[in-house]
Tab-separated table of C-alpha atoms and ligand atoms in Angstrom:
chain	number	residue	atom	x	y	z
A	1	MET	CA	12.852	4.343	9.067
A	2	ALA	CA	12.549	0.455	11.531
A	3	LYS	CA	9.449	-0.220	9.013
A	4	GLY	CA	11.474	0.474	6.064
A	5	ILE	CA	13.837	-1.943	7.239
A	6	SER	CA	12.232	-4.396	8.448
A	7	LEU	CA	10.298	-3.809	4.643
A	8	VAL	CA	13.612	-4.316	2.762
A	9	VAL	CA	14.491	-7.176	5.146
A	10	ASN	CA	10.925	-8.836	4.958
A	11	MET	CA	10.946	-8.860	0.983
A	12	VAL	CA	12.620	-12.216	0.544
A	13	LYS	CA	12.263	-14.984	2.769
A	14	ARG	CA	16.097	-15.781	4.582
A	15	LYS	CA	17.601	-17.700	7.130
A	16	LEU	CA	17.485	-15.887	10.415
A	17	LYS	CA	21.376	-15.431	10.261
A	18	THR	CA	21.412	-13.116	7.023
A	19	GLN	CA	18.322	-11.645	8.278
A	20	LEU	CA	19.793	-10.597	11.679
A	21	ALA	CA	23.093	-9.450	9.192
A	22	LEU	CA	21.971	-7.560	7.201
A	23	VAL	CA	18.926	-5.586	9.551
A	24	TYR	CA	22.262	-4.766	11.662
A	25	SER	CA	24.586	-4.304	8.724
A	26	LEU	CA	22.083	-1.453	6.991
A	27	LEU	CA	21.689	0.270	10.544
A	28	ILE	CA	25.298	0.297	10.968
A	29	VAL	CA	25.445	1.739	7.697
A	30	ILE	CA	22.806	4.495	8.086
A	31	ILE	CA	24.523	5.547	11.314
A	32	ILE	CA	28.252	6.085	9.733
A	33	ALA	CA	26.651	7.688	6.953
A	34	CYS	CA	24.963	10.375	9.015
A	35	ILE	CA	28.118	10.579	11.445
A	36	SER	CA	30.507	10.952	8.585
A	37	THR	CA	27.954	13.165	6.564
A	38	LEU	CA	27.520	15.423	9.443
A	39	ALA	CA	31.386	15.242	10.953
A	40	THR	CA	32.143	16.657	7.435
A	41	ILE	CA	29.312	19.591	7.560
A	42	VAL	CA	31.023	20.256	11.158
A	43	MET	CA	34.582	20.393	10.209
A	44	ASN	CA	33.362	22.217	6.562
A	45	GLU	CA	31.606	25.212	8.951
A	46	THR	CA	35.032	25.669	11.401
A	47	PHE	CA	37.399	25.449	8.366
A	48	GLU	CA	35.152	28.522	6.923
A	49	ASN	CA	35.093	30.363	9.919
A	50	TYR	CA	38.364	29.802	9.901
A	51	ILE	CA	39.266	30.997	7.071
A	52	LYS	CA	36.680	34.205	6.917
A	53	GLN	CA	38.838	34.965	10.208
A	54	ALA	CA	42.182	34.656	8.191
A	55	GLN	CA	41.220	36.761	4.996
A	56	THR	CA	39.500	39.423	8.025
A	57	ILE	CA	42.642	39.664	9.505
A	58	LYS	CA	44.962	39.462	5.898
A	59	LYS	CA	42.860	42.655	4.899
A	60	ASP	CA	43.006	45.015	7.460
A	61	GLU	CA	47.517	43.777	7.659
A	62	LEU	CA	46.980	44.623	3.665
A	63	ILE	CA	45.018	48.197	4.642
A	64	HIS	CA	47.912	49.075	7.298
A	65	ASN	CA	51.432	48.326	5.645
A	66	ILE	CA	49.615	50.745	2.863
A	67	SER	CA	48.542	53.190	4.971
A	68	GLN	CA	51.991	52.824	6.397
A	69	GLN	CA	53.498	53.963	3.239
A	70	TYR	CA	52.383	57.466	3.292
A	71	ASP	CA	55.004	59.938	3.966
A	72	ALA	CA	53.207	62.582	5.681
A	73	THR	CA	56.248	65.255	6.102
A	74	THR	CA	56.680	65.301	2.071
A	75	GLN	CA	53.462	64.278	1.559
A	76	ARG	CA	54.125	61.514	-1.018
A	77	TRP	CA	53.745	57.697	-1.450
A	78	GLN	CA	56.316	55.061	-1.426
A	79	MET	CA	55.729	53.503	-4.450
A	80	ASP	CA	58.005	50.908	-4.227
A	81	GLY	CA	57.242	49.742	-0.720
A	82	ILE	CA	53.426	49.289	-2.372
A	83	HIS	CA	54.210	47.833	-5.143
A	84	THR	CA	55.802	45.309	-3.227
A	85	ILE	CA	52.754	45.002	-0.868
A	86	GLY	CA	50.444	45.483	-3.634
A	87	MET	CA	52.261	42.441	-5.766
A	88	TYR	CA	51.879	39.973	-2.480
A	89	ALA	CA	48.904	40.989	-2.324
A	90	LEU	CA	47.853	40.016	-5.918
A	91	ASN	CA	49.532	36.544	-5.159
A	92	GLU	CA	47.772	35.595	-2.087
A	93	GLY	CA	44.472	36.762	-4.154
A	94	PHE	CA	43.623	40.380	-3.289
A	95	ILE	CA	43.650	42.542	-6.295
A	96	ILE	CA	44.376	45.660	-5.267
A	97	GLN	CA	44.058	49.198	-6.531
A	98	LEU	CA	44.951	52.369	-4.666
A	99	SER	CA	43.497	56.370	-5.576
A	100	ASP	CA	44.078	59.078	-3.386
A	101	PHE	CA	41.165	61.344	-2.103
A	102	SER	CA	40.689	63.211	-5.691
A	103	GLY	CA	40.303	59.967	-7.043
A	104	THR	CA	43.495	59.798	-9.410
A	105	ARG	CA	45.166	56.261	-9.075
A	106	ILE	CA	48.089	55.686	-7.121
A	107	TRP	CA	48.553	51.982	-7.999
A	108	ASP	CA	46.477	49.477	-9.785
A	109	ALA	CA	47.301	45.724	-9.456
A	110	LYS	CA	45.674	45.548	-12.878
A	111	ASN	CA	47.487	48.077	-14.688
A	112	HIS	CA	50.468	46.629	-13.520
A	113	ASN	CA	50.109	43.272	-14.403
A	114	MET	CA	46.656	42.839	-16.791
A	115	GLU	CA	47.491	39.102	-17.230
A	116	LYS	CA	48.603	37.713	-14.062
A	117	CYS	CA	45.421	39.598	-12.130
A	118	LYS	CA	43.302	37.068	-14.799
A	119	GLN	CA	45.087	34.147	-13.847
A	120	ILE	CA	45.006	34.296	-10.234
A	121	MET	CA	41.248	35.424	-10.508
A	122	GLN	CA	40.788	32.269	-12.819
A	123	THR	CA	42.504	30.055	-10.420
A	124	ILE	CA	40.361	31.182	-7.479
A	125	ASP	CA	37.220	30.517	-9.409
A	126	GLN	CA	38.315	27.116	-10.142
A	127	ARG	CA	39.105	25.825	-7.445
A	128	MET	CA	36.280	27.484	-5.679
A	129	GLU	CA	33.724	25.929	-8.082
A	130	GLN	CA	35.570	22.490	-7.568
A	131	SER	CA	35.383	22.504	-3.918
A	132	SER	CA	32.300	21.442	-2.045
A	133	LEU	CA	32.303	24.465	-0.118
A	134	ARG	CA	29.515	27.690	-0.416
A	135	ASP	CA	29.436	29.605	-3.597
A	136	GLY	CA	30.675	32.914	-4.106
A	137	HIS	CA	31.855	35.921	-6.605
A	138	PHE	CA	34.517	38.488	-6.972
A	139	THR	CA	33.667	41.468	-5.713
A	140	THR	CA	34.980	45.026	-4.924
A	141	LYS	CA	34.946	46.579	-1.815
A	142	GLN	CA	35.974	49.868	-0.580
A	143	TYR	CA	38.402	50.839	2.160
A	144	PRO	CA	39.597	54.391	3.376
A	145	ILE	CA	43.422	54.896	4.329
A	146	LYS	CA	43.510	57.473	7.204
A	147	GLN	CA	46.307	59.774	8.347
A	148	GLY	CA	44.721	61.389	11.951
A	149	GLU	CA	40.796	62.195	10.949
A	150	GLN	CA	41.917	62.634	7.723
A	151	THR	CA	41.167	60.416	5.083
A	152	ILE	CA	44.564	60.661	2.314
A	153	ALA	CA	43.192	57.823	-0.190
A	154	THR	CA	40.941	55.033	-0.951
A	155	LEU	CA	42.022	51.199	-0.970
A	156	SER	CA	39.932	49.011	-3.692
A	157	ILE	CA	40.842	45.326	-3.060
A	158	GLN	CA	38.540	43.114	-5.080
A	159	PHE	CA	38.660	39.144	-4.044
A	160	TYR	CA	35.999	36.522	-3.940
A	161	GLY	CA	33.851	36.813	-1.350
A	162	PRO	CA	32.697	36.336	0.971
A	163	PHE	CA	36.096	34.155	1.582
A	164	PHE	CA	38.191	31.861	-1.161
A	165	LEU	CA	40.947	28.934	-0.204
A	166	SER	CA	44.065	29.134	-1.401
A	167	GLU	CA	45.684	26.190	-2.546
A	168	ASN	CA	47.161	24.933	0.531
A	169	ASP	CA	43.481	25.334	2.175
A	170	PHE	CA	41.951	23.865	-0.845
A	171	GLN	CA	44.604	20.373	-0.244
A	172	PHE	CA	43.517	20.308	3.041
A	173	ILE	CA	40.051	20.333	2.804
A	174	GLN	CA	40.041	17.707	0.126
A	175	SER	CA	42.616	15.188	2.153
A	176	LEU	CA	39.977	15.834	5.009
A	177	ASN	CA	37.411	15.278	3.080
A	178	THR	CA	38.822	11.735	1.909
A	179	ILE	CA	40.040	10.709	4.771
A	180	THR	CA	36.657	11.258	6.781
A	181	PHE	CA	35.464	9.084	3.589
A	182	ALA	CA	37.788	6.230	3.433
A	183	ILE	CA	37.571	6.263	7.618
A	184	ALA	CA	33.450	5.743	6.946
A	185	ALA	CA	34.349	3.221	3.854
A	186	ILE	CA	36.677	1.058	6.401
A	187	ALA	CA	34.303	0.811	9.709
A	188	ILE	CA	31.568	0.154	7.184
A	189	VAL	CA	33.046	-2.532	5.748
A	190	LEU	CA	34.120	-3.784	9.489
A	191	ALA	CA	30.583	-3.397	10.670
A	192	ILE	CA	29.399	-5.800	7.917
A	193	MET	CA	32.094	-8.266	8.546
A	194	ILE	CA	31.296	-8.077	12.519
A	195	SER	CA	27.910	-8.230	11.905
A	196	PHE	CA	27.548	-11.401	10.005
A	197	LEU	CA	29.874	-13.137	12.587
A	198	LEU	CA	27.808	-11.725	15.218
A	199	ALA	CA	24.390	-13.121	13.608
A	200	LYS	CA	26.666	-16.047	13.200
A	201	LYS	CA	26.991	-16.311	16.710
A	202	ILE	CA	23.088	-15.802	17.940
A	203	CYS	CA	21.337	-17.978	15.585
A	204	SER	CA	24.220	-21.087	15.851
A	205	PRO	CA	21.938	-22.035	19.256
A	206	ILE	CA	19.196	-21.581	16.907
A	207	SER	CA	20.514	-24.151	14.704
A	208	GLU	CA	22.091	-26.754	16.818
A	209	THR	CA	17.969	-26.467	18.711
A	210	ILE	CA	16.685	-27.173	14.826
A	211	ALA	CA	19.294	-29.910	14.671
A	212	LEU	CA	18.939	-31.703	17.067
A	213	VAL	CA	14.992	-31.726	16.941
A	214	ASN	CA	15.237	-32.859	13.588
A	215	ASN	CA	17.451	-35.809	14.888
A	216	ILE	CA	14.976	-36.463	17.800
A	217	ALA	CA	12.389	-36.346	14.563
A	218	LYS	CA	14.360	-39.447	12.971
A	219	GLY	CA	14.891	-41.602	16.489
A	220	ASP	CA	18.501	-40.161	16.974
A	221	TYR	CA	18.387	-38.781	20.811
A	222	ALA	CA	21.908	-38.631	20.825
A	223	ILE	CA	22.500	-35.593	22.409
A	224	LYS	CA	26.043	-33.841	21.751
A	225	GLN	CA	28.560	-31.002	23.391
A	226	GLN	CA	27.366	-27.614	22.074
A	227	GLU	CA	28.284	-24.602	23.557
A	228	GLN	CA	26.514	-22.081	25.508
A	229	ALA	CA	24.749	-19.174	24.340
A	230	GLN	CA	25.119	-16.054	25.416
A	231	THR	CA	21.427	-14.820	24.908
A	232	ILE	CA	19.671	-16.001	28.237
A	233	GLU	CA	16.107	-17.290	25.987
A	234	LEU	CA	17.884	-18.778	23.057
A	235	GLN	CA	20.097	-20.696	25.964
A	236	GLU	CA	17.125	-21.836	27.849
A	237	LEU	CA	16.021	-22.874	24.316
A	238	LEU	CA	18.720	-25.887	23.715
A	239	THR	CA	18.166	-26.438	27.839
A	240	SER	CA	14.275	-27.327	27.269
A	241	ALA	CA	15.311	-29.084	23.474
A	242	LYS	CA	17.948	-31.279	25.350
A	243	SER	CA	15.490	-31.889	28.430
A	244	LEU	CA	13.296	-32.773	25.606
A	245	CYS	CA	15.280	-34.866	23.730
A	246	LYS	CA	16.271	-37.105	27.448
A	247	THR	CA	13.186	-37.393	28.340
A	248	LEU	CA	11.618	-39.325	24.541
A	249	GLN	CA	15.183	-40.995	25.129
A	250	GLU	CA	14.124	-42.279	28.990
A	251	ASN	CA	10.724	-43.028	27.231
A	252	GLU	CA	12.228	-44.763	24.484
A	253	ILE	CA	14.067	-46.766	26.878
A	254	LEU	CA	11.757	-47.181	28.965
A	255	ARG	CA	9.119	-48.286	26.293
A	256	GLN	CA	11.761	-50.652	25.182
A	257	GLN	CA	12.229	-52.068	28.766
A	258	GLN	CA	8.759	-51.961	29.153
A	259	SER	CA	8.244	-54.922	26.144
A	260	ALA	CA	10.693	-56.945	27.274
A	261	ASP	CA	9.770	-57.183	30.788
A	262	ILE	CA	6.247	-58.126	29.323
A	263	ALA	CA	7.297	-60.426	27.142
A	264	HIS	CA	9.722	-62.382	29.870
A	265	GLU	CA	6.877	-62.353	32.218
A	266	LEU	CA	4.849	-64.408	29.921
A	267	ARG	CA	7.305	-66.313	28.239
A	268	THR	CA	7.786	-68.446	31.616
A	269	PRO	CA	4.162	-69.298	32.151
A	270	LEU	CA	3.617	-69.879	28.456
A	271	THR	CA	6.724	-72.311	28.317
A	272	THR	CA	5.654	-74.352	31.033
A	273	LEU	CA	1.721	-74.821	30.309
A	274	SER	CA	3.099	-75.227	26.800
A	275	THR	CA	5.719	-77.984	27.738
A	276	HIS	CA	2.713	-79.323	30.218
A	277	ILE	CA	0.259	-79.755	27.203
A	278	GLU	CA	2.788	-81.017	24.627
A	279	ALA	CA	3.254	-84.039	27.088
A	280	MET	CA	0.108	-84.354	27.472
A	281	MET	CA	-1.076	-84.808	23.808
A	282	GLU	CA	2.001	-87.082	22.821
A	283	GLY	CA	1.027	-88.995	25.343
A	284	VAL	CA	3.971	-89.044	27.989
A	285	TRP	CA	1.842	-87.543	30.117
A	286	GLN	CA	-1.500	-88.567	31.342
A	287	PRO	CA	-3.778	-85.663	31.853
A	288	THR	CA	-4.222	-86.447	35.749
A	289	GLN	CA	-6.564	-83.793	38.578
A	290	GLU	CA	-2.941	-82.910	39.484
A	291	ARG	CA	-1.377	-82.146	36.110
A	292	LEU	CA	-4.212	-80.121	35.259
A	293	GLN	CA	-4.770	-78.147	38.057
A	294	SER	CA	-0.389	-77.046	37.357
A	295	CYS	CA	-1.883	-75.711	34.175
A	296	GLN	CA	-5.143	-73.876	35.694
A	297	GLU	CA	-2.611	-72.303	38.064
A	298	GLU	CA	-0.228	-71.447	35.188
A	299	ILE	CA	-3.180	-69.803	33.382
A	300	GLU	CA	-4.414	-67.889	36.491
A	301	ARG	CA	-0.981	-66.806	36.869
A	302	ILE	CA	-0.921	-65.043	33.264
A	303	ILE	CA	-4.294	-63.318	33.640
A	304	MET	CA	-3.084	-61.681	37.248
A	305	ILE	CA	-0.184	-60.608	35.673
A	306	VAL	CA	-2.130	-59.430	32.252
A	307	LYS	CA	-4.606	-57.365	35.092
A	308	ASP	CA	-1.781	-56.093	36.982
A	309	ILE	CA	-0.738	-54.248	33.567
A	310	GLU	CA	-3.493	-53.450	32.642
A	311	CYS	CA	-4.633	-51.857	36.074
A	312	LEU	CA	-1.287	-49.821	35.696
A	313	TYR	CA	-1.531	-48.885	32.478
A	314	ASP	CA	-5.095	-47.425	33.231
A	315	PHE	CA	-3.315	-45.833	36.272
A	316	GLU	CA	-0.340	-44.447	34.641
A	317	ASN	CA	-2.543	-42.750	31.811
A	318	ASN	CA	-5.276	-41.779	34.042
A	319	HIS	CA	-8.104	-43.555	32.709
A	320	LEU	CA	-9.404	-44.175	35.859
A	321	THR	CA	-11.342	-41.956	38.521
A	322	LEU	CA	-11.127	-42.473	42.057
A	323	GLN	CA	-14.351	-42.797	43.443
A	324	LYS	CA	-13.754	-41.661	46.845
A	325	GLU	CA	-15.435	-41.563	49.967
A	326	ASN	CA	-15.340	-41.066	53.814
A	327	ILE	CA	-14.070	-44.576	55.073
A	328	ASP	CA	-12.543	-45.727	58.379
A	329	LEU	CA	-8.859	-46.682	57.166
A	330	TYR	CA	-8.510	-48.199	60.829
A	331	THR	CA	-12.108	-50.767	59.445
A	332	LEU	CA	-11.171	-51.121	56.117
A	333	VAL	CA	-7.225	-52.859	56.910
A	334	GLN	CA	-9.417	-54.891	59.498
A	335	LYS	CA	-11.252	-56.435	57.105
A	336	ILE	CA	-8.516	-56.966	54.530
A	337	THR	CA	-6.387	-58.992	57.169
A	338	THR	CA	-9.163	-61.270	57.752
A	339	ASN	CA	-8.332	-62.248	54.617
A	340	TYR	CA	-5.197	-63.264	54.699
A	341	ALA	CA	-5.506	-65.123	58.477
A	342	ILE	CA	-5.039	-68.196	56.631
A	343	ALA	CA	-1.957	-67.309	55.394
A	344	MET	CA	-0.743	-65.497	57.588
A	345	HIS	CA	-1.182	-68.340	60.047
A	346	ASN	CA	0.230	-71.478	57.251
A	347	LYS	CA	3.356	-69.286	57.966
A	348	GLN	CA	2.987	-68.598	61.888
A	349	ILE	CA	3.380	-64.698	61.167
A	350	GLN	CA	2.123	-62.671	63.739
A	351	LEU	CA	-0.329	-59.735	62.842
A	352	HIS	CA	-0.345	-56.711	65.486
A	353	LEU	CA	-3.070	-54.137	64.160
A	354	SER	CA	-2.379	-50.697	66.223
A	355	GLY	CA	-4.003	-46.879	65.794
A	356	ARG	CA	-7.454	-45.737	65.921
A	357	ASN	CA	-10.192	-45.209	64.015
A	358	CYS	CA	-9.596	-42.534	61.620
A	359	MET	CA	-11.999	-41.235	58.579
A	360	VAL	CA	-10.186	-40.536	55.325
A	361	TRP	CA	-10.946	-39.337	51.929
A	362	ILE	CA	-10.565	-42.362	49.533
A	363	ASP	CA	-11.195	-44.631	47.175
A	364	ARG	CA	-12.300	-48.555	49.279
A	365	HIS	CA	-11.441	-50.374	46.428
A	366	ARG	CA	-8.287	-49.019	45.541
A	367	MET	CA	-6.847	-48.409	48.647
A	368	SER	CA	-7.519	-51.688	49.864
A	369	GLN	CA	-5.564	-53.035	46.262
A	370	VAL	CA	-2.267	-50.787	47.810
A	371	ILE	CA	-2.821	-52.617	51.985
A	372	ILE	CA	-3.557	-56.097	49.805
A	373	ASN	CA	-0.358	-55.533	47.707
A	374	LEU	CA	1.567	-54.256	51.337
A	375	LEU	CA	0.246	-56.996	52.796
A	376	ILE	CA	0.911	-59.724	50.480
A	377	ASN	CA	4.409	-58.751	50.219
A	378	ALA	CA	4.760	-58.719	53.638
A	379	ILE	CA	3.940	-62.446	54.519
A	380	LYS	CA	5.698	-63.628	51.057
A	381	TYR	CA	9.149	-61.413	52.452
A	382	THR	CA	8.808	-62.531	55.922
A	383	PRO	CA	10.023	-65.714	57.266
A	384	GLU	CA	7.822	-68.298	59.780
A	385	ASN	CA	7.394	-67.298	63.352
A	386	GLY	CA	7.693	-63.615	62.216
A	387	CYS	CA	5.628	-60.674	62.811
A	388	ILE	CA	3.873	-57.450	60.841
A	389	ASP	CA	2.683	-54.546	62.931
A	390	ILE	CA	0.143	-51.904	60.800
A	391	ARG	CA	-0.343	-48.706	62.564
A	392	ILE	CA	-3.119	-46.390	61.824
A	393	THR	CA	-2.402	-42.947	62.895
A	394	GLN	CA	-3.690	-39.416	62.277
A	395	ASP	CA	-2.714	-35.733	63.030
A	396	LYS	CA	-4.814	-32.927	61.214
A	397	GLU	CA	-4.046	-32.865	57.991
A	398	TYR	CA	-3.051	-36.446	57.305
A	399	THR	CA	-3.894	-40.232	58.078
A	400	TYR	CA	-0.827	-42.530	57.881
A	401	LEU	CA	-0.485	-46.245	57.505
A	402	GLN	CA	3.042	-47.664	58.590
A	403	MET	CA	3.286	-51.462	57.675
A	404	GLN	CA	6.476	-52.903	59.443
A	405	ASP	CA	7.479	-56.794	58.717
A	406	THR	CA	10.107	-58.332	60.371
A	407	GLY	CA	10.906	-60.296	56.673
A	408	GLU	CA	14.658	-60.354	55.076
A	409	GLY	CA	14.428	-56.282	54.050
A	410	ILE	CA	15.298	-54.724	50.658
A	411	PRO	CA	18.996	-53.862	49.902
A	412	ASN	CA	20.220	-50.298	49.802
A	413	GLU	CA	20.835	-50.061	46.725
A	414	ASP	CA	17.151	-51.780	45.454
A	415	ILE	CA	15.525	-48.604	47.869
A	416	PRO	CA	14.804	-46.680	44.820
A	417	TYR	CA	13.517	-48.833	42.425
A	418	ILE	CA	10.941	-51.035	43.876
A	419	PHE	CA	9.020	-49.067	42.730
A	420	ASP	CA	9.500	-49.039	39.520
A	421	ARG	CA	7.686	-51.334	36.924
A	422	PHE	CA	8.879	-54.785	36.584
A	423	TYR	CA	11.437	-53.772	39.584
A	424	ARG	CA	12.252	-57.293	41.703
A	425	CYS	CA	15.247	-57.410	43.618
A	426	ASP	CA	16.601	-60.702	43.781
A	427	LYS	CA	14.705	-61.602	40.211
A	428	SER	CA	15.597	-65.774	41.159
A	429	ARG	CA	13.263	-65.998	44.220
A	430	THR	CA	10.569	-63.253	43.434
A	431	ARG	CA	9.735	-65.462	40.502
A	432	GLN	CA	9.780	-68.684	42.797
A	433	SER	CA	7.011	-66.714	45.229
A	434	GLY	CA	4.969	-65.677	41.903
A	435	GLY	CA	5.888	-61.919	42.163
A	436	ALA	CA	6.107	-60.137	38.496
A	437	GLY	CA	7.611	-56.931	40.088
A	438	ILE	CA	4.056	-54.583	39.872
A	439	GLY	CA	2.842	-54.713	42.822
A	440	LEU	CA	4.623	-51.555	44.236
A	441	ALA	CA	4.346	-49.655	41.259
A	442	ILE	CA	0.543	-49.970	41.865
A	443	VAL	CA	0.917	-48.814	45.053
A	444	LYS	CA	3.284	-45.771	43.973
A	445	GLN	CA	0.167	-45.256	41.568
A	446	VAL	CA	-2.986	-45.850	43.714
A	447	VAL	CA	-1.397	-43.272	46.472
A	448	LEU	CA	0.194	-40.306	44.148
A	449	LEU	CA	-3.396	-40.072	42.332
A	450	HIS	CA	-4.744	-39.435	46.043
A	451	GLY	CA	-3.039	-37.038	46.502
A	452	GLY	CA	-0.544	-39.062	49.066
A	453	SER	CA	2.931	-39.840	49.463
A	454	LEU	CA	4.735	-43.146	50.315
A	455	HIS	CA	8.229	-43.748	51.904
A	456	VAL	CA	10.551	-47.143	53.204
A	457	LYS	CA	12.581	-48.024	55.587
A	458	SER	CA	14.223	-51.333	55.144
A	459	GLU	CA	17.415	-52.906	56.763
A	460	LEU	CA	18.597	-56.808	55.202
A	461	ALA	CA	17.406	-59.287	57.476
A	462	LYS	CA	15.895	-57.406	59.783
A	463	GLY	CA	12.432	-56.092	58.291
A	464	SER	CA	11.119	-53.379	56.276
A	465	CYS	CA	8.735	-50.302	57.057
A	466	PHE	CA	6.308	-49.003	54.119
A	467	THR	CA	4.661	-46.029	55.393
A	468	ILE	CA	1.259	-44.345	53.623
A	469	GLN	CA	0.146	-40.522	53.965
A	470	ILE	CA	-3.361	-39.788	52.902
A	471	PRO	CA	-4.313	-36.086	52.368
A	472	ASN	CA	-7.850	-36.601	55.345
A	473	LYS	CA	-9.978	-34.112	53.201
A	474	LYS	CA	-11.644	-33.815	50.198
A	475	ASN	CA	-8.552	-31.588	48.681
A	476	THR	CA	-7.637	-33.610	45.529
A	477	GLN	CA	-9.905	-35.456	42.438
B	1	ADP	P1	6.776	-58.508	43.484
B	1	ADP	O1	5.318	-59.152	42.692
B	1	ADP	O2	8.058	-59.163	42.848
B	1	ADP	O3	6.487	-58.893	45.086
B	1	ADP	P2	6.567	-55.670	44.138
B	1	ADP	O4	6.583	-54.341	43.065
B	1	ADP	O5	5.724	-55.602	45.007
B	1	ADP	O6	6.669	-57.092	42.959
B	1	ADP	O7	8.081	-55.641	45.173
B	1	ADP	C1	8.863	-55.287	44.358
B	1	ADP	C2	10.123	-55.689	44.973
B	1	ADP	O8	10.518	-55.251	46.092
B	1	ADP	C3	9.731	-57.424	45.507
B	1	ADP	O9	9.869	-57.865	44.104
B	1	ADP	C4	10.924	-57.546	46.336
B	1	ADP	O10	12.186	-57.776	46.063
B	1	ADP	C5	11.111	-55.909	46.826
B	1	ADP	N1	9.898	-56.212	48.480
B	1	ADP	C6	8.578	-55.525	48.294
B	1	ADP	N2	8.392	-55.868	49.258
B	1	ADP	C7	8.760	-55.948	50.326
B	1	ADP	C8	9.045	-56.205	51.819
B	1	ADP	N3	7.960	-56.187	52.497
B	1	ADP	N4	10.154	-57.296	51.918
B	1	ADP	C9	11.263	-57.035	51.614
B	1	ADP	N5	11.004	-56.989	49.929
B	1	ADP	C10	10.260	-56.217	49.538
């Protein structure tokens, strides 16, 4: 049956809502039709049995009443009584005939009123034909009338068998069938209406999801307030579509932000360069060694920013594979710090390197970049006569690099964003010092690619402490 239903429903392409409503309605109509048919059959059967019993009782009463009309002392029948009983029986649908033991007719309904007998038989015939109950026909049955052990007469009863309906019975069963039909029809109409409402309710989150996805396709990421779906899977679908929308929106904002940031970062050195060259071309400025040197520095700065952006792009898009090897992190840090000794000396910054030799599975070039970026920041943001402490430690699983400075510190509200691209706590200050806000974003990408993590603690005017944690073993790419 399920196959049949799906065949009917699948014949034409329809909306899910219509399909669901059709399937529900079809199922409900079938169920209601089955139930009402069954109820009608059971009701008719029960009513039939009740009528049969009632008619048997009536026949027994008839026989008993007739036998009461015999006077044993005079051995005569009371004809008035028999007549009354016979006419009453005729009105009830029983045509009786009483004969004595020799076969002589004592009383006969047909002899008495043939017209009425015919009319009653015709009415019963018509009624039974109209009713949905079982077919039957008129039969005659003989019943002995006894006085003690002796049979004194025979009563023939002609009736519609196995049973028949009186006018009242007929009306009753007709109204019962009409009521059952009406209830079934009302139930079907209600069920169809409820099916459509239910299908609409089920499909509304799907429609909302479709609308949402269509809006996303058009570039509209606004999420409207939607009602909760009652079905877990549909709610999950809606939630996933919303989170997709949110992610795309964030990516779009990030993309626009990134383009604006790149343009912003490049504009300053390019404008400086353009003004300088223009002034020299117009003869306002002499192209002295010092001025050419300044232009060269701006070009260097542009190249550096572009290189950083390229590098970050490669990291973020997994275009880079790490060339990992077993490296002593302590020795690596020692070498790098030596290269920055002059820079530290210029600001009278003290460097303390502590810890021990720790072998760790890293990409030498990329990890050097991490250490350099952190060290450059520490030098950049630490005032003269400050101090930088680097500590290398290791436990069973991880190697830790901790870099603590006595710099100006990072405001609490900026800490969550300092690893974001182009983020700078104090824009004007860092522009002067040359930072584009990419250094820490690169640090984060490299550390994450190594399967590690990084944390920062900072206090304004006291200093910052960056901690990097990297797995010792060969458990990442
Ligand atoms: P930048 O090139 O501007 O230094 P980074 O990504 O390296 O960019 O750093 C982001 C921002 O974090 C910096 O602009 C600076 O405000 C802050 N910062 C990073 N390191 C330190 C530090 N050691 N002390 C104080 N502020 C720091």
